[in-house]
PDB file of N, CA and C in Angstrom:
ATOM      1  N   VAL A   1       0.743  -1.856   0.099  1.00 69.00           N
ATOM      2  CA  VAL A   1      -0.370  -0.226   0.102  1.00 69.00           C
ATOM      3  C   VAL A   1       0.267   1.254   0.255  1.00 69.00           C
ATOM      4  N   GLN A   2       0.889   1.906  -0.819  1.00 74.00           N
ATOM      5  CA  GLN A   2       1.364   3.198  -1.199  1.00 74.00           C
ATOM      6  C   GLN A   2       1.210   4.419  -1.518  1.00 74.00           C
ATOM      7  N   GLN A   3       1.314   5.595  -0.420  1.00 77.00           N
ATOM      8  CA  GLN A   3       0.253   6.882  -0.707  1.00 77.00           C
ATOM      9  C   GLN A   3       0.331   7.274  -2.272  1.00 77.00           C
ATOM     10  N   PRO A   4      -0.688   7.727  -2.209  1.00 79.00           N
ATOM     11  CA  PRO A   4      -1.129   8.727  -3.349  1.00 79.00           C
ATOM     12  C   PRO A   4      -0.516   9.792  -3.414  1.00 79.00           C
ATOM     13  N   ARG A   5       0.071  10.147  -5.148  1.00 82.00           N
ATOM     14  CA  ARG A   5       0.338  10.629  -5.023  1.00 82.00           C
ATOM     15  C   ARG A   5      -0.012  12.949  -4.317  1.00 82.00           C
ATOM     16  N   GLU A   6      -1.340  12.998  -4.370  1.00 86.00           N
ATOM     17  CA  GLU A   6      -2.665  14.021  -4.506  1.00 86.00           C
ATOM     18  C   GLU A   6      -3.039  13.729  -2.647  1.00 86.00           C
ATOM     19  N   ALA A   7      -2.588  12.570  -2.185  1.00 85.00           N
ATOM     20  CA  ALA A   7      -2.938  12.681  -0.531  1.00 85.00           C
ATOM     21  C   ALA A   7      -1.519  13.502  -0.122  1.00 85.00           C
ATOM     22  N   GLN A   8      -1.996  14.982   0.847  1.00 86.00           N
ATOM     23  CA  GLN A   8      -1.187  15.361   2.025  1.00 86.00           C
ATOM     24  C   GLN A   8      -1.407  14.867   3.124  1.00 86.00           C
ATOM     25  N   ASN A   9      -2.063  14.886   3.901  1.00 88.00           N
ATOM     26  CA  ASN A   9      -1.785  14.495   4.952  1.00 88.00           C
ATOM     27  C   ASN A   9      -2.012  13.057   5.623  1.00 88.00           C
ATOM     28  N   TRP A  10      -1.068  12.584   3.862  1.00 85.00           N
ATOM     29  CA  TRP A  10      -2.164  10.796   4.250  1.00 85.00           C
ATOM     30  C   TRP A  10      -0.763  10.344   5.752  1.00 85.00           C
ATOM     31  N   LYS A  11      -1.054   9.575   6.539  1.00 85.00           N
ATOM     32  CA  LYS A  11       0.343   8.774   7.836  1.00 85.00           C
ATOM     33  C   LYS A  11       0.466   7.817   7.363  1.00 85.00           C
ATOM     34  N   GLY A  12       0.127   6.832   6.442  1.00 83.00           N
ATOM     35  CA  GLY A  12      -0.208   5.591   6.393  1.00 83.00           C
ATOM     36  C   GLY A  12       1.418   5.040   6.205  1.00 83.00           C
ATOM     37  N   PRO A  13       1.378   3.379   5.920  1.00 81.00           N
ATOM     38  CA  PRO A  13       0.685   2.445   5.445  1.00 81.00           C
ATOM     39  C   PRO A  13      -0.219   2.750   6.634  1.00 81.00           C
ATOM     40  N   TYR A  14      -1.483   2.021   6.608  1.00 83.00           N
ATOM     41  CA  TYR A  14      -3.002   2.455   7.267  1.00 83.00           C
ATOM     42  C   TYR A  14      -2.677   0.872   7.429  1.00 83.00           C
ATOM     43  N   LEU A  15      -2.362  -0.375   6.804  1.00 83.00           N
ATOM     44  CA  LEU A  15      -2.764  -1.446   7.164  1.00 83.00           C
ATOM     45  C   LEU A  15      -1.355  -1.983   5.997  1.00 83.00           C
ATOM     46  N   LYS A  16      -0.508  -3.392   7.113  1.00 84.00           N
ATOM     47  CA  LYS A  16       0.465  -3.718   6.554  1.00 84.00           C
ATOM     48  C   LYS A  16       0.228  -4.970   4.819  1.00 84.00           C
ATOM     49  N   GLU A  17      -0.329  -5.041   5.048  1.00 87.00           N
ATOM     50  CA  GLU A  17      -0.513  -6.117   3.914  1.00 87.00           C
ATOM     51  C   GLU A  17      -2.682  -5.867   3.374  1.00 87.00           C
ATOM     52  N   ILE A  18      -3.158  -5.878   3.094  1.00 87.00           N
ATOM     53  CA  ILE A  18      -4.965  -5.595   2.701  1.00 87.00           C
ATOM     54  C   ILE A  18      -5.126  -7.507   2.907  1.00 87.00           C
ATOM     55  N   PRO A  19      -5.879  -7.225   3.777  1.00 93.00           N
ATOM     56  CA  PRO A  19      -7.204  -8.789   4.768  1.00 93.00           C
ATOM     57  C   PRO A  19      -8.116  -9.072   3.100  1.00 93.00           C
ATOM     58  N   ASN A  20      -7.713 -10.399   3.193  1.00 97.00           N
ATOM     59  CA  ASN A  20      -8.724 -10.995   2.176  1.00 97.00           C
ATOM     60  C   ASN A  20      -9.919 -10.574   2.541  1.00 97.00           C
ATOM     61  N   ASP A  21     -11.957 -11.278   1.787  1.00 97.00           N
ATOM     62  CA  ASP A  21     -12.532 -11.585   2.330  1.00 97.00           C
ATOM     63  C   ASP A  21     -13.067 -11.935   3.504  1.00 97.00           C
ATOM     64  N   PRO A  22     -14.068 -12.126   4.363  1.00 96.00           N
ATOM     65  CA  PRO A  22     -14.463 -14.114   5.287  1.00 96.00           C
ATOM     66  C   PRO A  22     -14.272 -15.023   4.703  1.00 96.00           C
ATOM     67  N   TRP A  23     -14.382 -15.064   2.988  1.00 97.00           N
ATOM     68  CA  TRP A  23     -14.481 -16.125   2.528  1.00 97.00           C
ATOM     69  C   TRP A  23     -12.597 -16.159   1.647  1.00 97.00           C
ATOM     70  N   GLN A  24     -11.827 -15.861   2.047  1.00 97.00           N
ATOM     71  CA  GLN A  24     -11.110 -16.311   2.092  1.00 97.00           C
ATOM     72  C   GLN A  24     -10.483 -16.077   0.595  1.00 97.00           C
ATOM     73  N   HIS A  25     -11.218 -15.093  -0.168  1.00 96.00           N
ATOM     74  CA  HIS A  25     -10.733 -15.007  -0.967  1.00 96.00           C
ATOM     75  C   HIS A  25     -10.736 -13.123  -1.788  1.00 96.00           C
ATOM     76  N   PRO A  26      -9.422 -12.199  -2.618  1.00 96.00           N
ATOM     77  CA  PRO A  26      -9.390 -11.207  -2.272  1.00 96.00           C
ATOM     78  C   PRO A  26     -10.806 -10.175  -2.448  1.00 96.00           C
ATOM     79  N   TYR A  27     -10.373  -9.627  -1.846  1.00 96.00           N
ATOM     80  CA  TYR A  27     -11.263  -7.912  -2.638  1.00 96.00           C
ATOM     81  C   TYR A  27     -10.883  -7.306  -3.684  1.00 96.00           C
ATOM     82  N   ILE A  28     -12.082  -6.524  -4.643  1.00 95.00           N
ATOM     83  CA  ILE A  28     -12.152  -7.005  -6.013  1.00 95.00           C
ATOM     84  C   ILE A  28     -12.138  -4.646  -5.490  1.00 95.00           C
ATOM     85  N   TYR A  29     -11.609  -4.244  -5.895  1.00 94.00           N
ATOM     86  CA  TYR A  29     -10.639  -2.943  -5.907  1.00 94.00           C
ATOM     87  C   TYR A  29     -10.943  -2.247  -7.289  1.00 94.00           C
ATOM     88  N   GLU A  30     -12.334  -0.996  -7.593  1.00 93.00           N
ATOM     89  CA  GLU A  30     -10.968  -0.544  -8.769  1.00 93.00           C
ATOM     90  C   GLU A  30     -11.202   0.582  -8.932  1.00 93.00           C
ATOM     91  N   CYS A  31     -10.187   1.824  -9.246  1.00 91.00           N
ATOM     92  CA  CYS A  31     -10.599   3.303  -9.303  1.00 91.00           C
ATOM     93  C   CYS A  31     -10.187   3.522 -10.333  1.00 91.00           C
ATOM     94  N   PRO A  32     -10.583   4.775 -10.898  1.00 92.00           N
ATOM     95  CA  PRO A  32     -12.327   5.348  -9.948  1.00 92.00           C
ATOM     96  C   PRO A  32     -12.707   3.613 -11.067  1.00 92.00           C
ATOM     97  N   GLY A  33     -13.934   3.750 -10.149  1.00 93.00           N
ATOM     98  CA  GLY A  33     -14.749   2.742 -10.421  1.00 93.00           C
ATOM     99  C   GLY A  33     -16.241   2.766 -11.495  1.00 93.00           C
ATOM    100  N   LYS A  34     -16.334   1.478 -12.080  1.00 95.00           N
ATOM    101  CA  LYS A  34     -17.133   1.978 -12.731  1.00 95.00           C
ATOM    102  C   LYS A  34     -18.978   2.122 -12.648  1.00 95.00           C
ATOM    103  N   HIS A  35     -18.553   1.470 -11.110  1.00 94.00           N
ATOM    104  CA  HIS A  35     -19.520   1.865 -10.569  1.00 94.00           C
ATOM    105  C   HIS A  35     -20.011   3.863 -10.083  1.00 94.00           C
ATOM    106  N   ASN A  36     -18.895   4.387  -9.721  1.00 92.00           N
ATOM    107  CA  ASN A  36     -19.093   4.984  -8.521  1.00 92.00           C
ATOM    108  C   ASN A  36     -17.196   5.642  -9.647  1.00 92.00           C
ATOM    109  N   PRO A  37     -18.212   6.823 -11.158  1.00 93.00           N
ATOM    110  CA  PRO A  37     -16.513   6.891 -11.456  1.00 93.00           C
ATOM    111  C   PRO A  37     -15.599   8.438 -10.689  1.00 93.00           C
ATOM    112  N   THR A  38     -16.480   8.852  -9.892  1.00 93.00           N
ATOM    113  CA  THR A  38     -15.126   9.627  -8.641  1.00 93.00           C
ATOM    114  C   THR A  38     -15.274   9.403  -7.576  1.00 93.00           C
ATOM    115  N   SER A  39     -14.943   7.843  -7.908  1.00 92.00           N
ATOM    116  CA  SER A  39     -14.910   7.615  -6.298  1.00 92.00           C
ATOM    117  C   SER A  39     -14.088   6.446  -7.050  1.00 92.00           C
ATOM    118  N   TYR A  40     -14.014   4.826  -5.942  1.00 93.00           N
ATOM    119  CA  TYR A  40     -14.333   4.029  -5.971  1.00 93.00           C
ATOM    120  C   TYR A  40     -15.274   2.609  -6.003  1.00 93.00           C
ATOM    121  N   ASP A  41     -15.210   1.999  -6.321  1.00 95.00           N
ATOM    122  CA  ASP A  41     -16.177   0.230  -6.409  1.00 95.00           C
ATOM    123  C   ASP A  41     -15.507  -0.437  -5.509  1.00 95.00           C
ATOM    124  N   LEU A  42     -15.763  -1.380  -4.470  1.00 96.00           N
ATOM    125  CA  LEU A  42     -15.429  -1.628  -3.492  1.00 96.00           C
ATOM    126  C   LEU A  42     -16.133  -3.690  -3.105  1.00 96.00           C
ATOM    127  N   SER A  43     -16.005  -4.573  -3.584  1.00 96.00           N
ATOM    128  CA  SER A  43     -16.320  -5.635  -4.368  1.00 96.00           C
ATOM    129  C   SER A  43     -15.846  -6.655  -3.426  1.00 96.00           C
ATOM    130  N   SER A  44     -17.192  -7.605  -3.180  1.00 97.00           N
ATOM    131  CA  SER A  44     -16.414  -8.972  -3.053  1.00 97.00           C
ATOM    132  C   SER A  44     -16.803 -10.631  -3.525  1.00 97.00           C
ATOM    133  N   ALA A  45     -16.399 -10.918  -3.975  1.00 96.00           N
ATOM    134  CA  ALA A  45     -17.451 -11.742  -5.015  1.00 96.00           C
ATOM    135  C   ALA A  45     -18.315 -12.963  -3.485  1.00 96.00           C
ATOM    136  N   GLY A  46     -18.355 -12.896  -2.601  1.00 96.00           N
ATOM    137  CA  GLY A  46     -19.037 -13.470  -2.260  1.00 96.00           C
ATOM    138  C   GLY A  46     -19.290 -14.769  -1.394  1.00 96.00           C
ATOM    139  N   PRO A  47     -19.865 -16.081  -0.890  1.00 97.00           N
ATOM    140  CA  PRO A  47     -19.547 -17.452  -0.513  1.00 97.00           C
ATOM    141  C   PRO A  47     -18.912 -17.976  -0.929  1.00 97.00           C
ATOM    142  N   ASP A  48     -19.152 -17.821  -2.818  1.00 96.00           N
ATOM    143  CA  ASP A  48     -19.358 -18.736  -3.792  1.00 96.00           C
ATOM    144  C   ASP A  48     -18.009 -18.417  -4.651  1.00 96.00           C
ATOM    145  N   GLY A  49     -17.175 -17.593  -4.277  1.00 96.00           N
ATOM    146  CA  GLY A  49     -16.642 -16.760  -5.341  1.00 96.00           C
ATOM    147  C   GLY A  49     -16.264 -16.431  -6.717  1.00 96.00           C
ATOM    148  N   ARG A  50     -17.385 -16.486  -7.057  1.00 96.00           N
ATOM    149  CA  ARG A  50     -18.008 -16.416  -8.173  1.00 96.00           C
ATOM    150  C   ARG A  50     -17.640 -14.091  -8.612  1.00 96.00           C
ATOM    151  N   VAL A  51     -17.533 -13.286  -9.420  1.00 95.00           N
ATOM    152  CA  VAL A  51     -18.503 -12.939  -9.550  1.00 95.00           C
ATOM    153  C   VAL A  51     -19.041 -12.465 -10.750  1.00 95.00           C
ATOM    154  N   GLY A  52     -20.344 -11.843 -10.335  1.00 92.00           N
ATOM    155  CA  GLY A  52     -21.511 -11.176 -11.365  1.00 92.00           C
ATOM    156  C   GLY A  52     -22.331 -11.995 -10.733  1.00 92.00           C
ATOM    157  N   ASN A  53     -22.663 -12.545  -9.757  1.00 93.00           N
ATOM    158  CA  ASN A  53     -24.029 -13.690  -9.061  1.00 93.00           C
ATOM    159  C   ASN A  53     -24.465 -12.378  -7.641  1.00 93.00           C
ATOM    160  N   GLU A  54     -25.631 -13.996  -7.599  1.00 92.00           N
ATOM    161  CA  GLU A  54     -26.501 -13.062  -6.178  1.00 92.00           C
ATOM    162  C   GLU A  54     -25.905 -12.579  -4.723  1.00 92.00           C
ATOM    163  N   ASP A  55     -24.591 -13.494  -4.909  1.00 94.00           N
ATOM    164  CA  ASP A  55     -24.773 -12.883  -3.582  1.00 94.00           C
ATOM    165  C   ASP A  55     -22.622 -12.479  -3.034  1.00 94.00           C
ATOM    166  N   ASP A  56     -22.218 -11.765  -4.131  1.00 95.00           N
ATOM    167  CA  ASP A  56     -22.238 -10.117  -4.690  1.00 95.00           C
ATOM    168  C   ASP A  56     -21.912  -9.755  -3.865  1.00 95.00           C
ATOM    169  N   ILE A  57     -21.235  -8.972  -3.011  1.00 95.00           N
ATOM    170  CA  ILE A  57     -21.536  -8.036  -1.582  1.00 95.00           C
ATOM    171  C   ILE A  57     -20.360  -7.045  -2.033  1.00 95.00           C
ATOM    172  N   THR A  58     -21.568  -5.727  -2.418  1.00 95.00           N
ATOM    173  CA  THR A  58     -20.804  -4.468  -3.071  1.00 95.00           C
ATOM    174  C   THR A  58     -20.880  -2.941  -2.697  1.00 95.00           C
ATOM    175  N   SER A  59     -20.105  -2.471  -3.210  1.00 94.00           N
ATOM    176  CA  SER A  59     -20.419  -0.581  -2.358  1.00 94.00           C
ATOM    177  C   SER A  59     -21.476   0.253  -2.990  1.00 94.00           C
ATOM    178  N   TRP A  60     -21.770  -0.582  -4.105  1.00 92.00           N
ATOM    179  CA  TRP A  60     -22.695   0.291  -5.002  1.00 92.00           C
ATOM    180  C   TRP A  60     -24.108  -0.590  -5.007  1.00 92.00           C
ATOM    181  N   ALA A  61     -25.489   0.634  -4.496  1.00 85.00           N
ATOM    182  CA  ALA A  61     -26.715  -0.217  -5.102  1.00 85.00           C
ATOM    183  C   ALA A  61     -26.274  -0.855  -5.924  1.00 85.00           C
ATOM    184  N   THR A  62     -27.341  -2.276  -5.308  1.00 72.00           N
ATOM    185  CA  THR A  62     -27.480  -2.983  -6.867  1.00 72.00           C
ATOM    186  C   THR A  62     -29.460  -3.299  -6.959  1.00 72.00           C
ATOM    187  N   ALA A  63     -29.826  -4.298  -8.215  1.00 67.00           N
ATOM    188  CA  ALA A  63     -31.440  -4.309  -8.141  1.00 67.00           C
ATOM    189  C   ALA A  63     -31.426  -5.196  -6.752  1.00 67.00           C
ATOM    190  N   ALA A  64     -32.749  -5.640  -6.256  1.00 66.00           N
ATOM    191  CA  ALA A  64     -33.360  -7.251  -5.813  1.00 66.00           C
ATOM    192  C   ALA A  64     -32.790  -7.944  -6.349  1.00 66.00           C
ATOM    193  N   PRO A  65     -32.216  -9.047  -5.520  1.00 62.00           N
ATOM    194  CA  PRO A  65     -32.359 -10.494  -6.677  1.00 62.00           C
ATOM    195  C   PRO A  65     -34.309 -10.483  -6.708  1.00 62.00           C
ATOM    196  N   LYS A  66     -34.688 -11.033  -8.239  1.00 64.00           N
ATOM    197  CA  LYS A  66     -36.195 -11.592  -8.088  1.00 64.00           C
ATOM    198  C   LYS A  66     -36.429 -12.815  -8.063  1.00 64.00           C
ATOM    199  N   LYS A  67     -37.412 -13.115  -7.624  1.00 65.00           N
ATOM    200  CA  LYS A  67     -38.447 -14.318  -6.629  1.00 65.00           C
ATOM    201  C   LYS A  67     -39.783 -14.623  -7.220  1.00 65.00           C
TER     202      LYS A  67
END
């Protein structure tokens, strides 16, 4: 983890290493984000470890699953 160029008050690194999600899969970080283009997207593939299905956990709003 390195200091961003534009972060004047950065006092990190805040983490020695980036932890995995609760299911031991890497978090997915995109900056700029596709869903949050002025910020970042953070997500987890969820328990099954596959991206793009209903158990994904995201930092953006998703449509409710159809029943």
